[in-house]
Short mmCIF file of C-alpha atoms in Angstrom, two decimals:
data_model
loop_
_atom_site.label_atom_id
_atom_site.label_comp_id
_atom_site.label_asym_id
_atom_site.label_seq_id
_atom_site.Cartn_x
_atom_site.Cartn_y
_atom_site.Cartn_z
CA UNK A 1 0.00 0.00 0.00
CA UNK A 2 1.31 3.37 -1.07
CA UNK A 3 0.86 6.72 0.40
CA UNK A 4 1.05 10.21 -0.63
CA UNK A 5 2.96 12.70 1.59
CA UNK A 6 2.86 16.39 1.41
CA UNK A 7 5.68 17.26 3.45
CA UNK A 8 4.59 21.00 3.76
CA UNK A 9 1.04 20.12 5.35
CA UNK A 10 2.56 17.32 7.86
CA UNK A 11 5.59 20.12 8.39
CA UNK A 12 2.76 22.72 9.81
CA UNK A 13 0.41 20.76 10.95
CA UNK A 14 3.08 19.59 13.85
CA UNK A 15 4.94 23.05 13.74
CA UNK A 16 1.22 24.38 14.59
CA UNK A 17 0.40 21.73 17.10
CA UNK A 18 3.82 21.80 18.71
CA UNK A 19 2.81 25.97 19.14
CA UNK A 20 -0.31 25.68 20.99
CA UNK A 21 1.64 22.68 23.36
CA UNK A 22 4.02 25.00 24.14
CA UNK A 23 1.35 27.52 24.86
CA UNK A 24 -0.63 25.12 27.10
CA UNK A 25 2.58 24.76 28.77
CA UNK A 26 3.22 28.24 29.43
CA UNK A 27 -0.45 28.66 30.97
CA UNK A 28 0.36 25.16 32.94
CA UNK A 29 3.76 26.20 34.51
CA UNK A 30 2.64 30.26 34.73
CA UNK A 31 5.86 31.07 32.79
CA UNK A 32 5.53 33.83 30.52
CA UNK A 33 4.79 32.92 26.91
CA UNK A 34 7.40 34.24 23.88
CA UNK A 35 5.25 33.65 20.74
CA UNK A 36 8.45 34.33 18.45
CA UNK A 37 10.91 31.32 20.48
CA UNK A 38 7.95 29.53 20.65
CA UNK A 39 7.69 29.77 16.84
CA UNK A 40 10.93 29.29 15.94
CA UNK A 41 11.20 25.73 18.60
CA UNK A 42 7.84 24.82 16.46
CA UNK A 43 9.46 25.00 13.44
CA UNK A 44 12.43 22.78 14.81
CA UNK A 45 10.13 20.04 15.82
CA UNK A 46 8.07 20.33 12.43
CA UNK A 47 11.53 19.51 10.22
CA UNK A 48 12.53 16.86 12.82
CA UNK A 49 8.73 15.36 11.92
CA UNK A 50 9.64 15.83 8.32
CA UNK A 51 12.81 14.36 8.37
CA UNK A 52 12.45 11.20 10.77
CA UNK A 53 9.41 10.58 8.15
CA UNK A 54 10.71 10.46 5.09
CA UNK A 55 14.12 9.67 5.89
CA UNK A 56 13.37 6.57 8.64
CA UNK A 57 17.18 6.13 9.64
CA UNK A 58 16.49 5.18 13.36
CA UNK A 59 14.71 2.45 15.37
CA UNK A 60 11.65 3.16 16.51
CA UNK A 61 12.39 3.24 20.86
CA UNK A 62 16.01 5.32 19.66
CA UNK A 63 13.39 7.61 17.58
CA UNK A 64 10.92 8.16 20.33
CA UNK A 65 13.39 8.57 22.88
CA UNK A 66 15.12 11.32 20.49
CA UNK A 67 11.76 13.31 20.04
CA UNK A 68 10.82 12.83 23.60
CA UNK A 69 14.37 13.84 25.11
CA UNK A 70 16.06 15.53 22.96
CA UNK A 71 13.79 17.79 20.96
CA UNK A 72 11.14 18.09 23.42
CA UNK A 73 14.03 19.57 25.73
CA UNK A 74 15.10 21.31 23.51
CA UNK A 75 12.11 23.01 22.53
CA UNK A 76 11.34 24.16 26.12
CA UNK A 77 14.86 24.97 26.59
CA UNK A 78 15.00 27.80 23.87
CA UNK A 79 11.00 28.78 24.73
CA UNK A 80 11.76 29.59 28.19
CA UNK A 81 14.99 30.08 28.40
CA UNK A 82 15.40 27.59 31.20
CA UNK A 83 18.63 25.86 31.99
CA UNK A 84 19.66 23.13 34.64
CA UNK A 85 18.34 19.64 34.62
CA UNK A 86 15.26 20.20 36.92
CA UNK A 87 13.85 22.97 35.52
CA UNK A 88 13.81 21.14 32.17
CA UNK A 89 12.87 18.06 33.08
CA UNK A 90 9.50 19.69 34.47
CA UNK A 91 9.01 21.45 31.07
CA UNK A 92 9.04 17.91 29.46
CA UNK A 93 6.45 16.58 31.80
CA UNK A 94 4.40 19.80 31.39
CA UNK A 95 4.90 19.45 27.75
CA UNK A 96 3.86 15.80 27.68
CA UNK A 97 0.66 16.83 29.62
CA UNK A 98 -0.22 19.70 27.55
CA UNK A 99 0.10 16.83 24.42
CA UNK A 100 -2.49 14.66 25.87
CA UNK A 101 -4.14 16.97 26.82
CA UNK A 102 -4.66 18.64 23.39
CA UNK A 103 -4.82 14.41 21.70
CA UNK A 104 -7.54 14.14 24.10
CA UNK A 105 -9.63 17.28 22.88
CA UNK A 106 -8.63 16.23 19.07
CA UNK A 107 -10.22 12.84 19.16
CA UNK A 108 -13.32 14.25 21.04
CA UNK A 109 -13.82 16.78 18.47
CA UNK A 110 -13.68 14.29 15.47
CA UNK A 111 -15.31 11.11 17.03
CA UNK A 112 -18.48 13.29 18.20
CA UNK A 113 -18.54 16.01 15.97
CA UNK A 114 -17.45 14.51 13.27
CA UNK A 115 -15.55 17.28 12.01
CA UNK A 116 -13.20 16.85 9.06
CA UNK A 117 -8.80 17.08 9.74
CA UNK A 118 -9.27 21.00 9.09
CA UNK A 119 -11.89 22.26 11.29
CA UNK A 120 -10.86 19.70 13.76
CA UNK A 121 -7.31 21.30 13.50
CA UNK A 122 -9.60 24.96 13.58
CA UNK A 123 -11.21 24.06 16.66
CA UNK A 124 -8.43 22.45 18.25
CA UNK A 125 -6.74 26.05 18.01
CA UNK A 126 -9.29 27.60 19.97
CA UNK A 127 -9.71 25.25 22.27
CA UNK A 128 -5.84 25.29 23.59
CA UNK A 129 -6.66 29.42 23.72
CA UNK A 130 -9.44 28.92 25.74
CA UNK A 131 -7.86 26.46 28.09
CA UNK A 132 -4.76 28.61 28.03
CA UNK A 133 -6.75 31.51 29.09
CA UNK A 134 -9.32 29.86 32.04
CA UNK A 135 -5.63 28.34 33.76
CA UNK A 136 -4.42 31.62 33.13
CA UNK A 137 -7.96 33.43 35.30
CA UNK A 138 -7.22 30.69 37.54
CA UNK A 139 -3.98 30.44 38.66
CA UNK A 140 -4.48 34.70 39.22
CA UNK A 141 -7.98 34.15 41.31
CA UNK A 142 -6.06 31.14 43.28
CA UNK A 143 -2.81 33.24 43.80
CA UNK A 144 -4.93 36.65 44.83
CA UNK A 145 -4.25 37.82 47.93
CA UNK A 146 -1.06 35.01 48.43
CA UNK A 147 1.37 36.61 46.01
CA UNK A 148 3.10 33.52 45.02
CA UNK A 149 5.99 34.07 42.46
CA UNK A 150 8.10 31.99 40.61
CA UNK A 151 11.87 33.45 41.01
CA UNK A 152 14.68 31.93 39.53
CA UNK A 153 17.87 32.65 40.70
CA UNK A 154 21.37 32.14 38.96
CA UNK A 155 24.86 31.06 40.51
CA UNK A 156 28.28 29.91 38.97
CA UNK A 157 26.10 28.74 36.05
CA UNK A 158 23.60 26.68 37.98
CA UNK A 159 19.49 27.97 38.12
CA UNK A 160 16.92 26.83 41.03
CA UNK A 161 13.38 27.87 41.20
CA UNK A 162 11.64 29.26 44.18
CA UNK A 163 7.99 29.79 44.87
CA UNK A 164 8.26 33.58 46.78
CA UNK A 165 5.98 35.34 49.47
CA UNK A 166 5.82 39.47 47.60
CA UNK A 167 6.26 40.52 51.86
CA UNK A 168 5.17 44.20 52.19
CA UNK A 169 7.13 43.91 55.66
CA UNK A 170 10.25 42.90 54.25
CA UNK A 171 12.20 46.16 54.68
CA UNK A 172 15.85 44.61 54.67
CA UNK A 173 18.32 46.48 52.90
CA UNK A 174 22.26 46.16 52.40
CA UNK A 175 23.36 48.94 53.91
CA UNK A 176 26.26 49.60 51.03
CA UNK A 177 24.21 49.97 47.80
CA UNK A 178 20.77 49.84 49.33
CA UNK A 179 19.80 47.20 47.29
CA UNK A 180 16.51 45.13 48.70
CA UNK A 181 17.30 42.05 50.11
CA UNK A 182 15.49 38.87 49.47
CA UNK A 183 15.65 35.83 52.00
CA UNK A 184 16.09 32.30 51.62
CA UNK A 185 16.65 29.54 53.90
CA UNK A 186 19.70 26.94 54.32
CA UNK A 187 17.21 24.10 53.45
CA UNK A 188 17.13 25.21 50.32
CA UNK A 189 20.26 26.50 49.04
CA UNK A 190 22.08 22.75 49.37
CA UNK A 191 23.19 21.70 46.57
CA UNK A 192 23.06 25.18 45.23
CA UNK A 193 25.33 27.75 46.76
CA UNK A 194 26.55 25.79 49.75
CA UNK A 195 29.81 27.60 48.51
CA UNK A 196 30.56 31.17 48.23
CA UNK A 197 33.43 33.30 47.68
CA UNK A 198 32.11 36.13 49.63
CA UNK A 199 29.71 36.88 52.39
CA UNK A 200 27.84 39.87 52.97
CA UNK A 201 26.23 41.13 56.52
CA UNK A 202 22.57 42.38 56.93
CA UNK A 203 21.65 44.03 59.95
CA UNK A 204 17.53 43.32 60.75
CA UNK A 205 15.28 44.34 63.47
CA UNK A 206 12.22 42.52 63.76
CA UNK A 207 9.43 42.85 65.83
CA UNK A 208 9.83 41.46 69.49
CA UNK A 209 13.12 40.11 68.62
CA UNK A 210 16.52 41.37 69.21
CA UNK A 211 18.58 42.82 66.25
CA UNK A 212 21.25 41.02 64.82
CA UNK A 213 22.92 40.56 61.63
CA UNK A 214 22.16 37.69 58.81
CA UNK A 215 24.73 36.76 56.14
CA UNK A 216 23.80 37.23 52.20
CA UNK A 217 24.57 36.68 49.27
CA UNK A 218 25.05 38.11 46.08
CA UNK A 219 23.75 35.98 42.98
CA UNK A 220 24.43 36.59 39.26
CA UNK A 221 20.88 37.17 38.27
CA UNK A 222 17.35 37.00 39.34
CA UNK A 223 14.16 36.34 37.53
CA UNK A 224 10.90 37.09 38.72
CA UNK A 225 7.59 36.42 36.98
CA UNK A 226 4.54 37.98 37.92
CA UNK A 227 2.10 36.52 34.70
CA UNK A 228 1.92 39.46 33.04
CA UNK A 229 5.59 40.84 33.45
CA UNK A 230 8.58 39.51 34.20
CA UNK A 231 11.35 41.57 36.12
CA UNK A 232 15.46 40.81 35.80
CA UNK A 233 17.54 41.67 38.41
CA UNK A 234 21.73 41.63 38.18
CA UNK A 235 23.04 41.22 41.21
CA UNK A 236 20.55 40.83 43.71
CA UNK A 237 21.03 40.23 47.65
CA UNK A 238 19.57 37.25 48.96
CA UNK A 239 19.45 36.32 52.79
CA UNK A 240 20.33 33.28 54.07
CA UNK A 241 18.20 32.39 57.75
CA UNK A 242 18.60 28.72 59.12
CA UNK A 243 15.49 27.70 60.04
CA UNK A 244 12.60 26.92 56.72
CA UNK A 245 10.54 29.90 56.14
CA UNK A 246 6.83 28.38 55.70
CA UNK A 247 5.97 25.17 57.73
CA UNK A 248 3.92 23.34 54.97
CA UNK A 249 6.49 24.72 52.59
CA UNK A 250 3.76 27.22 50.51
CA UNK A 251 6.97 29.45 49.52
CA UNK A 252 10.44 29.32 49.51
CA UNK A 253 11.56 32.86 49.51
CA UNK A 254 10.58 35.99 50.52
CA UNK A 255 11.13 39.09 48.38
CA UNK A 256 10.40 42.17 49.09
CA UNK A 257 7.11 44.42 46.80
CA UNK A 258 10.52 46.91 45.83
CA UNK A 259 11.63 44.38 43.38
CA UNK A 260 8.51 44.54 41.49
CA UNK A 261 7.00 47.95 42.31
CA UNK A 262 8.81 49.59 39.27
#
């Protein structure tokens, strides 16, 4: 039995449904969506379609495992501009989610609608925007009045994500440059920045407490993403207190509203 490809419509119809994945994704994780990387990783995945089909030089569990690992990764990678193992290997399960997700809708649409390859492709569009947009509403009505953050922070080439408190009472400051100072706790710096060059020394006073001082540190880079916006900051001056800052471990960080009140 014989086929007939047309490499441009199986090249956009993935490049098209590797898009809207990767916009599912960005709604999933709350990570802000770049519709021109997005694009551009869609396209990738589209010519590794193309190619793996016509040209079927691998196994089939060495091909999987390529698409899967490799471009997959890859694709979430460049999108987000994520780096570090954990951060990426997330993206692939969020990716993989956002994939059945979308298969699921797909073969509803055409099994009880009945709706031909196009408009099922047509409606499959607007329902990933619609999805996209309701865990968008929700994830802002859920996080309303809790001011939960995702923060990355950067160090000798390494990236962890915290979930951060936005504390209106965090009025720490290094006394130098008067930069804001963000805090952290031991528990979850290991394995991270367990070792530093350089310490820096914060005084605090807090209420019914005595004053003391609390070592910091300062980190390449910080990333903060509200939804909407998302705020870089070079050099920022992070805390370090012993003890875990949230019992049921809700947040990891707490940063203070200057960072994002510009």
């Amino acid at each position: 039995m014989e086929y007939e490809l047309y490499v441009d419509v199986l090249f956009l119809s993935e490049a098209c449904g590797s898009f809207l994945a990767l916009y599912l994704l960005s709604a999933m994780a709350g990570w802000p969506f770049k519709p021109l990387r997005a694009a551009a990783a869609a396209s990738f995945a589209g010519i590794w379609t193309c190619f793996v089909t016509v040209f079927p030089v691998f196994p089939l569990p060495l091909e999987l495992a390529l698409t899967v690992a490799g471009i997959g990764s890859a694709m979430t990678a460049f999108t987000f501009c994520l780096k570090g193992f954990r951060a990426i290997l997330k993206a692939d399960f969020l990716l993989a989610g956002a994939c059945a997700l979308m298969a699921g809708a797909m073969t509803f649409l055409k099994q009880f609608f009945y709706l031909p390859d196009f408009w099922a492709a047509v409606s499959l569009g607007a329902f990933s925007w619609g999805a996209g947009l309701l865990l968008g509403i929700w994830r802002e009505r859920t996080g309303r009045g809790k001011a939960r953050l995702l923060v990355r922070l950067y160090y000798k080439g390494n990236m962890r994500e915290f979930r951060a408190l936005c504390d209106s009472g965090n009025r720490l400051f290094e006394p130098v440059t008067g930069k804001p100072v963000s805090v952290i706790s031991y528990v979850d710096c290991r394995g991270f920045c367990e070792s530093v060059a350089s310490l820096l020394f914060i005084p605090y006073r807090a209420v019914g407490t005595e004053s003391g001082v609390l070592p910091g540190i300062v980190f390449e880079k910080m990333e903060i993403f509200t939804g909407e916006r998302q705020f870089e900051i070079t050099k920022p001056v992070v805390a370090v207190v012993k003890a875990p800052l949230s019992e049921n471990g809700d947040f990891t960080m707490l940063l203070p509203e200057a960072l994002i009140s510009s």
